[in-house]
Amino acid sequence: VRLEAIRREMERKMLERKLLECAEDWATEVESLTAPIRESAVRWAHNCVTGSIVESIYSAWERERHHSAERKLYSDVIPALQQIKEDHPDCIIGAVTDGKANPLLMVFTLAPYFDFCMSWEDDAANRIEFFKELGNVDGNADLQWIYRAAYEKFLDIRANKKGMKRDVKDCDGLEPVWIHVGDDLAYDVGGSASCGARTILLDLDEDYGQTAKTRFGPNSSSVSWNTASTEEIMNREAMNRAAESRVDKTISRLSMLPDAVNEILQGE
């Protein structure tokens, strides 16, 4: 979808430029150019925009997106992750994302602390089906597929890590504790809890500028950047309400995350 959007925009710009050149060559206005000239210009613009150019632009955008995320990273993220790794050196940390964001590509900040990343865009069929379900009146969209995939990835990584270690503790009989941390009640809490995860909800203080609270709620329709339909907002609100009882811990600052993890592990 993004590649097609880049291609369309590039072709539009190339066509606009070529039409201006043709109008100048024919000593007329763009609006006065004949249909055959316009059709030739359209074909020219389409042929000029190659797949390699589109891929190059997309790659540049994706790199800058991750660099920008690193520049704007909350100052207490790294200390919190460092503390968790110190407290639990054998833990496996993964990211589940609904876009192209990937902490493993944030090499100057988050990459050393993450073992894997699962994206909704890795499985287009399930992603499309999910949003079709979300448009239904019951709001009963299945969020489990991405979390099941993430858990399978965890099992693979755990087995690989065990095979590489010299001194391995026999933990095969212990059930792993899966803790999911996120800021979205429906997607993060509802989806992961339905697959067996314990949950920590990020309901951050105002100075974080967190946008999750404004995406779906009483005032969501008044947010200028929110493109969700009224039906989608209503269904998401229903999913949020259903997920409220599945929150294990709520934190208002990221510095509280290590303690919240320890409390869950200690059964508090």
PDB file of C-alpha atoms in Angstrom:
ATOM      1  CA  VAL A   1       0.000   0.000   0.000  1.00  0.00           C
ATOM      2  CA  ARG A   2       2.762   2.450   0.917  1.00  0.00           C
ATOM      3  CA  LEU A   3       4.747   1.605  -2.218  1.00  0.00           C
ATOM      4  CA  GLU A   4       1.687   2.200  -4.383  1.00  0.00           C
ATOM      5  CA  ALA A   5       1.040   5.510  -2.634  1.00  0.00           C
ATOM      6  CA  ILE A   6       4.626   6.607  -3.323  1.00  0.00           C
ATOM      7  CA  ARG A   7       4.312   5.545  -6.958  1.00  0.00           C
ATOM      8  CA  ARG A   8       1.042   7.427  -7.441  1.00  0.00           C
ATOM      9  CA  GLU A   9       2.431  10.609  -5.941  1.00  0.00           C
ATOM     10  CA  MET A  10       5.620  10.426  -8.006  1.00  0.00           C
ATOM     11  CA  GLU A  11       3.681   9.798 -11.211  1.00  0.00           C
ATOM     12  CA  ARG A  12       1.391  12.731 -10.406  1.00  0.00           C
ATOM     13  CA  LYS A  13       4.379  15.036  -9.950  1.00  0.00           C
ATOM     14  CA  MET A  14       6.124  13.780 -13.088  1.00  0.00           C
ATOM     15  CA  LEU A  15       2.935  14.182 -15.108  1.00  0.00           C
ATOM     16  CA  GLU A  16       2.434  17.700 -13.796  1.00  0.00           C
ATOM     17  CA  ARG A  17       5.962  18.653 -14.819  1.00  0.00           C
ATOM     18  CA  LYS A  18       5.698  17.048 -18.268  1.00  0.00           C
ATOM     19  CA  LEU A  19       2.387  18.769 -19.019  1.00  0.00           C
ATOM     20  CA  LEU A  20       3.959  22.131 -18.179  1.00  0.00           C
ATOM     21  CA  GLU A  21       6.850  21.342 -20.543  1.00  0.00           C
ATOM     22  CA  CYS A  22       4.426  20.338 -23.308  1.00  0.00           C
ATOM     23  CA  ALA A  23       2.340  23.472 -22.832  1.00  0.00           C
ATOM     24  CA  GLU A  24       5.470  25.621 -23.081  1.00  0.00           C
ATOM     25  CA  ASP A  25       6.579  23.732 -26.197  1.00  0.00           C
ATOM     26  CA  TRP A  26       3.186  24.232 -27.861  1.00  0.00           C
ATOM     27  CA  ALA A  27       2.933  27.850 -26.627  1.00  0.00           C
ATOM     28  CA  THR A  28      -0.384  27.215 -24.930  1.00  0.00           C
ATOM     29  CA  GLU A  29      -1.956  26.590 -21.524  1.00  0.00           C
ATOM     30  CA  VAL A  30      -1.933  23.152 -19.894  1.00  0.00           C
ATOM     31  CA  GLU A  31      -5.734  23.130 -20.021  1.00  0.00           C
ATOM     32  CA  SER A  32      -5.591  23.517 -23.790  1.00  0.00           C
ATOM     33  CA  LEU A  33      -3.431  20.451 -24.470  1.00  0.00           C
ATOM     34  CA  THR A  34      -5.140  17.818 -26.574  1.00  0.00           C
ATOM     35  CA  ALA A  35      -6.168  14.397 -25.295  1.00  0.00           C
ATOM     36  CA  PRO A  36      -3.472  12.517 -27.302  1.00  0.00           C
ATOM     37  CA  ILE A  37      -0.750  14.738 -25.809  1.00  0.00           C
ATOM     38  CA  ARG A  38      -2.118  14.194 -22.312  1.00  0.00           C
ATOM     39  CA  GLU A  39      -2.296  10.428 -22.811  1.00  0.00           C
ATOM     40  CA  SER A  40       1.299  10.360 -24.006  1.00  0.00           C
ATOM     41  CA  ALA A  41       2.362  12.368 -20.959  1.00  0.00           C
ATOM     42  CA  VAL A  42       0.556   9.932 -18.663  1.00  0.00           C
ATOM     43  CA  ARG A  43       2.376   6.969 -20.227  1.00  0.00           C
ATOM     44  CA  TRP A  44       5.673   8.836 -19.985  1.00  0.00           C
ATOM     45  CA  ALA A  45       5.166   9.564 -16.280  1.00  0.00           C
ATOM     46  CA  HIS A  46       4.245   5.930 -15.582  1.00  0.00           C
ATOM     47  CA  ASN A  47       7.329   4.603 -17.381  1.00  0.00           C
ATOM     48  CA  CYS A  48       9.666   7.067 -15.654  1.00  0.00           C
ATOM     49  CA  VAL A  49       8.769   5.861 -12.147  1.00  0.00           C
ATOM     50  CA  THR A  50      10.543   2.519 -11.829  1.00  0.00           C
ATOM     51  CA  GLY A  51      10.169   0.000  -9.029  1.00  0.00           C
ATOM     52  CA  SER A  52      13.744   0.554  -7.854  1.00  0.00           C
ATOM     53  CA  ILE A  53      13.123   4.286  -7.434  1.00  0.00           C
ATOM     54  CA  VAL A  54       9.969   3.645  -5.410  1.00  0.00           C
ATOM     55  CA  GLU A  55      11.783   1.106  -3.213  1.00  0.00           C
ATOM     56  CA  SER A  56      14.644   3.539  -2.639  1.00  0.00           C
ATOM     57  CA  ILE A  57      12.306   6.315  -1.511  1.00  0.00           C
ATOM     58  CA  TYR A  58      10.403   3.947   0.754  1.00  0.00           C
ATOM     59  CA  SER A  59      13.629   2.694   2.340  1.00  0.00           C
ATOM     60  CA  ALA A  60      14.744   6.279   2.988  1.00  0.00           C
ATOM     61  CA  TRP A  61      11.384   7.030   4.641  1.00  0.00           C
ATOM     62  CA  GLU A  62      11.561   3.942   6.831  1.00  0.00           C
ATOM     63  CA  ARG A  63      15.116   4.719   7.969  1.00  0.00           C
ATOM     64  CA  GLU A  64      14.195   8.287   8.875  1.00  0.00           C
ATOM     65  CA  ARG A  65      11.094   7.087  10.700  1.00  0.00           C
ATOM     66  CA  HIS A  66      13.230   4.977  13.018  1.00  0.00           C
ATOM     67  CA  HIS A  67      15.877   7.681  13.433  1.00  0.00           C
ATOM     68  CA  SER A  68      13.129  10.135  14.355  1.00  0.00           C
ATOM     69  CA  ALA A  69      11.726   7.682  16.907  1.00  0.00           C
ATOM     70  CA  GLU A  70      15.160   7.404  18.459  1.00  0.00           C
ATOM     71  CA  ARG A  71      15.472  11.180  18.732  1.00  0.00           C
ATOM     72  CA  LYS A  72      12.076  11.411  20.433  1.00  0.00           C
ATOM     73  CA  LEU A  73      12.399   8.375  22.693  1.00  0.00           C
ATOM     74  CA  TYR A  74      11.196   8.956  26.259  1.00  0.00           C
ATOM     75  CA  SER A  75      14.194   9.504  28.518  1.00  0.00           C
ATOM     76  CA  ASP A  76      13.133   6.817  31.014  1.00  0.00           C
ATOM     77  CA  VAL A  77      12.683   3.990  28.480  1.00  0.00           C
ATOM     78  CA  ILE A  78      16.308   2.818  28.400  1.00  0.00           C
ATOM     79  CA  PRO A  79      16.820   2.861  32.213  1.00  0.00           C
ATOM     80  CA  ALA A  80      13.608   0.836  32.626  1.00  0.00           C
ATOM     81  CA  LEU A  81      14.717  -1.779  30.085  1.00  0.00           C
ATOM     82  CA  GLN A  82      18.190  -1.925  31.616  1.00  0.00           C
ATOM     83  CA  GLN A  83      16.687  -2.593  35.043  1.00  0.00           C
ATOM     84  CA  ILE A  84      14.435  -5.355  33.711  1.00  0.00           C
ATOM     85  CA  LYS A  85      17.382  -7.018  31.976  1.00  0.00           C
ATOM     86  CA  GLU A  86      19.460  -6.804  35.167  1.00  0.00           C
ATOM     87  CA  ASP A  87      16.653  -8.242  37.302  1.00  0.00           C
ATOM     88  CA  HIS A  88      15.832 -10.971  34.782  1.00  0.00           C
ATOM     89  CA  PRO A  89      18.893 -11.689  32.603  1.00  0.00           C
ATOM     90  CA  ASP A  90      17.225 -14.642  30.870  1.00  0.00           C
ATOM     91  CA  CYS A  91      14.082 -12.760  29.905  1.00  0.00           C
ATOM     92  CA  ILE A  92      13.110 -12.471  26.238  1.00  0.00           C
ATOM     93  CA  ILE A  93      11.724  -9.107  25.143  1.00  0.00           C
ATOM     94  CA  GLY A  94       9.759  -8.761  21.929  1.00  0.00           C
ATOM     95  CA  ALA A  95       7.697  -6.058  20.245  1.00  0.00           C
ATOM     96  CA  VAL A  96       4.240  -6.484  18.730  1.00  0.00           C
ATOM     97  CA  THR A  97       3.386  -3.617  16.401  1.00  0.00           C
ATOM     98  CA  ASP A  98       0.560  -2.746  14.024  1.00  0.00           C
ATOM     99  CA  GLY A  99       2.875  -0.949  11.586  1.00  0.00           C
ATOM    100  CA  LYS A 100       6.437  -0.884  10.314  1.00  0.00           C
ATOM    101  CA  ALA A 101       8.029   0.345  13.545  1.00  0.00           C
ATOM    102  CA  ASN A 102      10.733  -2.088  14.632  1.00  0.00           C
ATOM    103  CA  PRO A 103      12.924  -1.593  17.719  1.00  0.00           C
ATOM    104  CA  LEU A 104      15.578  -3.851  16.166  1.00  0.00           C
ATOM    105  CA  LEU A 105      16.148  -1.115  13.576  1.00  0.00           C
ATOM    106  CA  MET A 106      16.658   1.505  16.306  1.00  0.00           C
ATOM    107  CA  VAL A 107      20.319   0.555  16.635  1.00  0.00           C
ATOM    108  CA  PHE A 108      21.372   3.502  18.814  1.00  0.00           C
ATOM    109  CA  THR A 109      18.699   3.002  21.483  1.00  0.00           C
ATOM    110  CA  LEU A 110      16.300   0.034  21.714  1.00  0.00           C
ATOM    111  CA  ALA A 111      17.915  -2.656  19.562  1.00  0.00           C
ATOM    112  CA  PRO A 112      20.213  -4.111  22.280  1.00  0.00           C
ATOM    113  CA  TYR A 113      17.233  -4.797  24.552  1.00  0.00           C
ATOM    114  CA  PHE A 114      14.883  -6.568  22.093  1.00  0.00           C
ATOM    115  CA  ASP A 115      15.043 -10.141  20.839  1.00  0.00           C
ATOM    116  CA  PHE A 116      12.368 -10.000  18.154  1.00  0.00           C
ATOM    117  CA  CYS A 117       9.590  -7.960  16.573  1.00  0.00           C
ATOM    118  CA  MET A 118       6.230  -9.154  15.222  1.00  0.00           C
ATOM    119  CA  SER A 119       4.318  -6.818  12.909  1.00  0.00           C
ATOM    120  CA  TRP A 120       0.722  -7.005  11.758  1.00  0.00           C
ATOM    121  CA  GLU A 121       2.088  -6.231   8.309  1.00  0.00           C
ATOM    122  CA  ASP A 122       3.936  -9.556   8.297  1.00  0.00           C
ATOM    123  CA  ASP A 123       0.586 -11.266   7.729  1.00  0.00           C
ATOM    124  CA  ALA A 124      -1.560  -9.181   5.402  1.00  0.00           C
ATOM    125  CA  ALA A 125      -4.405 -11.729   5.201  1.00  0.00           C
ATOM    126  CA  ASN A 126      -5.039 -11.791   8.952  1.00  0.00           C
ATOM    127  CA  ARG A 127      -4.646  -8.015   9.188  1.00  0.00           C
ATOM    128  CA  ILE A 128      -7.246  -7.398   6.480  1.00  0.00           C
ATOM    129  CA  GLU A 129      -9.624  -9.914   8.065  1.00  0.00           C
ATOM    130  CA  PHE A 130      -9.198  -8.213  11.446  1.00  0.00           C
ATOM    131  CA  PHE A 131     -10.252  -4.805  10.145  1.00  0.00           C
ATOM    132  CA  LYS A 132     -13.222  -6.363   8.337  1.00  0.00           C
ATOM    133  CA  GLU A 133     -14.307  -7.868  11.648  1.00  0.00           C
ATOM    134  CA  LEU A 134     -13.756  -4.565  13.428  1.00  0.00           C
ATOM    135  CA  GLY A 135     -16.298  -2.964  11.079  1.00  0.00           C
ATOM    136  CA  ASN A 136     -19.023  -5.368  12.220  1.00  0.00           C
ATOM    137  CA  VAL A 137     -21.630  -4.134  14.667  1.00  0.00           C
ATOM    138  CA  ASP A 138     -20.584  -6.558  17.405  1.00  0.00           C
ATOM    139  CA  GLY A 139     -17.012  -5.248  17.448  1.00  0.00           C
ATOM    140  CA  ASN A 140     -15.830  -8.806  18.021  1.00  0.00           C
ATOM    141  CA  ALA A 141     -12.608  -8.696  16.013  1.00  0.00           C
ATOM    142  CA  ASP A 142     -10.131 -11.518  16.636  1.00  0.00           C
ATOM    143  CA  LEU A 143      -6.894 -10.108  18.013  1.00  0.00           C
ATOM    144  CA  GLN A 144      -5.341 -13.443  18.894  1.00  0.00           C
ATOM    145  CA  TRP A 145      -3.499 -14.306  15.672  1.00  0.00           C
ATOM    146  CA  ILE A 146      -0.697 -11.758  16.122  1.00  0.00           C
ATOM    147  CA  TYR A 147      -0.165 -12.733  19.767  1.00  0.00           C
ATOM    148  CA  ARG A 148      -0.130 -16.442  18.979  1.00  0.00           C
ATOM    149  CA  ALA A 149       2.520 -15.726  16.358  1.00  0.00           C
ATOM    150  CA  ALA A 150       4.542 -13.720  18.893  1.00  0.00           C
ATOM    151  CA  TYR A 151       4.379 -16.545  21.425  1.00  0.00           C
ATOM    152  CA  GLU A 152       5.558 -19.051  18.822  1.00  0.00           C
ATOM    153  CA  LYS A 153       8.479 -16.745  18.067  1.00  0.00           C
ATOM    154  CA  PHE A 154       9.305 -16.601  21.781  1.00  0.00           C
ATOM    155  CA  LEU A 155       9.355 -20.396  21.999  1.00  0.00           C
ATOM    156  CA  ASP A 156      11.744 -20.609  19.046  1.00  0.00           C
ATOM    157  CA  ILE A 157      14.098 -18.004  20.505  1.00  0.00           C
ATOM    158  CA  ARG A 158      14.036 -19.620  23.954  1.00  0.00           C
ATOM    159  CA  ALA A 159      14.991 -22.975  22.435  1.00  0.00           C
ATOM    160  CA  ASN A 160      17.778 -21.380  20.407  1.00  0.00           C
ATOM    161  CA  LYS A 161      19.158 -19.525  23.428  1.00  0.00           C
ATOM    162  CA  LYS A 162      19.151 -22.712  25.468  1.00  0.00           C
ATOM    163  CA  GLY A 163      21.149 -24.466  22.753  1.00  0.00           C
ATOM    164  CA  MET A 164      23.816 -21.774  22.726  1.00  0.00           C
ATOM    165  CA  LYS A 165      24.440 -21.530  26.467  1.00  0.00           C
ATOM    166  CA  ARG A 166      27.235 -23.424  28.214  1.00  0.00           C
ATOM    167  CA  ASP A 167      25.544 -23.521  31.611  1.00  0.00           C
ATOM    168  CA  VAL A 168      21.847 -24.183  31.200  1.00  0.00           C
ATOM    169  CA  LYS A 169      19.437 -24.287  34.104  1.00  0.00           C
ATOM    170  CA  ASP A 170      16.770 -26.919  33.743  1.00  0.00           C
ATOM    171  CA  CYS A 171      13.659 -24.760  33.477  1.00  0.00           C
ATOM    172  CA  ASP A 172      11.696 -27.030  31.141  1.00  0.00           C
ATOM    173  CA  GLY A 173       9.208 -27.841  33.856  1.00  0.00           C
ATOM    174  CA  LEU A 174       8.458 -24.209  34.606  1.00  0.00           C
ATOM    175  CA  GLU A 175       5.667 -22.436  32.784  1.00  0.00           C
ATOM    176  CA  PRO A 176       6.988 -19.212  31.233  1.00  0.00           C
ATOM    177  CA  VAL A 177       5.398 -15.972  32.404  1.00  0.00           C
ATOM    178  CA  TRP A 178       4.305 -13.758  29.535  1.00  0.00           C
ATOM    179  CA  ILE A 179       3.853 -10.089  30.393  1.00  0.00           C
ATOM    180  CA  HIS A 180       2.515  -7.747  27.729  1.00  0.00           C
ATOM    181  CA  VAL A 181       3.009  -3.989  28.102  1.00  0.00           C
ATOM    182  CA  GLY A 182       0.973  -1.543  26.043  1.00  0.00           C
ATOM    183  CA  ASP A 183      -1.114   1.618  25.964  1.00  0.00           C
ATOM    184  CA  ASP A 184      -4.218   0.289  24.169  1.00  0.00           C
ATOM    185  CA  LEU A 185      -6.935  -1.417  26.197  1.00  0.00           C
ATOM    186  CA  ALA A 186      -8.517  -3.311  23.301  1.00  0.00           C
ATOM    187  CA  TYR A 187      -5.464  -4.280  21.279  1.00  0.00           C
ATOM    188  CA  ASP A 188      -2.752  -4.614  23.921  1.00  0.00           C
ATOM    189  CA  VAL A 189      -4.677  -5.741  26.977  1.00  0.00           C
ATOM    190  CA  GLY A 190      -7.667  -7.504  25.413  1.00  0.00           C
ATOM    191  CA  GLY A 191      -5.708  -9.216  22.660  1.00  0.00           C
ATOM    192  CA  SER A 192      -2.756 -10.473  24.696  1.00  0.00           C
ATOM    193  CA  ALA A 193      -4.776 -11.448  27.788  1.00  0.00           C
ATOM    194  CA  SER A 194      -7.037 -13.621  25.633  1.00  0.00           C
ATOM    195  CA  CYS A 195      -3.906 -15.630  24.737  1.00  0.00           C
ATOM    196  CA  GLY A 196      -2.732 -16.049  28.326  1.00  0.00           C
ATOM    197  CA  ALA A 197      -0.564 -12.979  28.919  1.00  0.00           C
ATOM    198  CA  ARG A 198      -0.425 -10.927  32.088  1.00  0.00           C
ATOM    199  CA  THR A 199      -0.861  -7.259  31.255  1.00  0.00           C
ATOM    200  CA  ILE A 200       0.539  -3.867  32.173  1.00  0.00           C
ATOM    201  CA  LEU A 201      -1.396  -0.851  30.879  1.00  0.00           C
ATOM    202  CA  LEU A 202       0.547   2.346  30.163  1.00  0.00           C
ATOM    203  CA  ASP A 203      -1.773   5.152  31.270  1.00  0.00           C
ATOM    204  CA  LEU A 204       0.967   7.758  31.274  1.00  0.00           C
ATOM    205  CA  ASP A 205       1.030  11.180  32.909  1.00  0.00           C
ATOM    206  CA  GLU A 206       0.200  14.227  30.822  1.00  0.00           C
ATOM    207  CA  ASP A 207       3.831  15.312  30.366  1.00  0.00           C
ATOM    208  CA  TYR A 208       4.399  12.250  28.134  1.00  0.00           C
ATOM    209  CA  GLY A 209       1.967  13.574  25.547  1.00  0.00           C
ATOM    210  CA  GLN A 210       0.442  10.105  25.162  1.00  0.00           C
ATOM    211  CA  THR A 211      -2.093   9.941  22.305  1.00  0.00           C
ATOM    212  CA  ALA A 212      -3.628   6.536  23.065  1.00  0.00           C
ATOM    213  CA  LYS A 213      -6.210   8.090  25.373  1.00  0.00           C
ATOM    214  CA  THR A 214      -7.542  10.312  22.588  1.00  0.00           C
ATOM    215  CA  ARG A 215      -7.775   7.696  19.835  1.00  0.00           C
ATOM    216  CA  PHE A 216     -10.941   5.994  21.064  1.00  0.00           C
ATOM    217  CA  GLY A 217     -13.011   7.539  23.818  1.00  0.00           C
ATOM    218  CA  PRO A 218     -15.645  10.189  24.556  1.00  0.00           C
ATOM    219  CA  ASN A 219     -13.641  12.925  22.806  1.00  0.00           C
ATOM    220  CA  SER A 220     -12.074  10.893  19.999  1.00  0.00           C
ATOM    221  CA  SER A 221     -14.323  12.330  17.266  1.00  0.00           C
ATOM    222  CA  SER A 222     -13.053  15.834  18.025  1.00  0.00           C
ATOM    223  CA  VAL A 223      -9.393  14.925  17.435  1.00  0.00           C
ATOM    224  CA  SER A 224      -8.399  16.351  14.050  1.00  0.00           C
ATOM    225  CA  TRP A 225      -5.996  13.535  13.090  1.00  0.00           C
ATOM    226  CA  ASN A 226      -8.358  10.677  13.965  1.00  0.00           C
ATOM    227  CA  THR A 227      -9.663   9.120  10.722  1.00  0.00           C
ATOM    228  CA  ALA A 228     -11.669   6.311  12.334  1.00  0.00           C
ATOM    229  CA  SER A 229     -15.334   6.048  11.388  1.00  0.00           C
ATOM    230  CA  THR A 230     -18.073   6.487  13.994  1.00  0.00           C
ATOM    231  CA  GLU A 231     -18.824   2.762  13.786  1.00  0.00           C
ATOM    232  CA  GLU A 232     -15.188   1.841  14.363  1.00  0.00           C
ATOM    233  CA  ILE A 233     -14.966   4.217  17.334  1.00  0.00           C
ATOM    234  CA  MET A 234     -18.092   2.658  18.891  1.00  0.00           C
ATOM    235  CA  ASN A 235     -16.775  -0.869  18.400  1.00  0.00           C
ATOM    236  CA  ARG A 236     -13.376   0.008  19.810  1.00  0.00           C
ATOM    237  CA  GLU A 237     -15.020   1.573  22.869  1.00  0.00           C
ATOM    238  CA  ALA A 238     -16.918  -1.681  23.423  1.00  0.00           C
ATOM    239  CA  MET A 239     -13.675  -3.658  23.123  1.00  0.00           C
ATOM    240  CA  ASN A 240     -11.997  -1.248  25.571  1.00  0.00           C
ATOM    241  CA  ARG A 241     -14.721  -1.777  28.153  1.00  0.00           C
ATOM    242  CA  ALA A 242     -14.459  -5.547  27.780  1.00  0.00           C
ATOM    243  CA  ALA A 243     -10.700  -5.385  28.337  1.00  0.00           C
ATOM    244  CA  GLU A 244     -10.740  -3.228  31.479  1.00  0.00           C
ATOM    245  CA  SER A 245     -11.114  -6.218  33.801  1.00  0.00           C
ATOM    246  CA  ARG A 246      -8.066  -7.900  32.228  1.00  0.00           C
ATOM    247  CA  VAL A 247      -5.562  -5.240  33.309  1.00  0.00           C
ATOM    248  CA  ASP A 248      -3.142  -6.640  35.900  1.00  0.00           C
ATOM    249  CA  LYS A 249      -1.121  -3.481  36.540  1.00  0.00           C
ATOM    250  CA  THR A 250      -1.426   0.150  35.478  1.00  0.00           C
ATOM    251  CA  ILE A 251       1.539   2.528  35.512  1.00  0.00           C
ATOM    252  CA  SER A 252       1.674   6.274  34.971  1.00  0.00           C
ATOM    253  CA  ARG A 253       5.438   6.550  34.424  1.00  0.00           C
ATOM    254  CA  LEU A 254       7.820   4.245  32.550  1.00  0.00           C
ATOM    255  CA  SER A 255      10.199   4.242  35.511  1.00  0.00           C
ATOM    256  CA  MET A 256       7.523   2.199  37.327  1.00  0.00           C
ATOM    257  CA  LEU A 257       7.724  -0.642  34.777  1.00  0.00           C
ATOM    258  CA  PRO A 258      10.448  -2.778  36.428  1.00  0.00           C
ATOM    259  CA  ASP A 259       8.554  -2.799  39.740  1.00  0.00           C
ATOM    260  CA  ALA A 260       5.278  -3.672  37.979  1.00  0.00           C
ATOM    261  CA  VAL A 261       6.980  -6.621  36.254  1.00  0.00           C
ATOM    262  CA  ASN A 262       8.436  -7.838  39.559  1.00  0.00           C
ATOM    263  CA  GLU A 263       5.080  -7.546  41.310  1.00  0.00           C
ATOM    264  CA  ILE A 264       3.401  -9.713  38.683  1.00  0.00           C
ATOM    265  CA  LEU A 265       6.163 -12.311  38.905  1.00  0.00           C
ATOM    266  CA  GLN A 266       5.852 -12.363  42.694  1.00  0.00           C
ATOM    267  CA  GLY A 267       2.101 -12.845  42.454  1.00  0.00           C
ATOM    268  CA  GLU A 268       1.187  -9.455  43.873  1.00  0.00           C
TER     269      GLU A 268
END
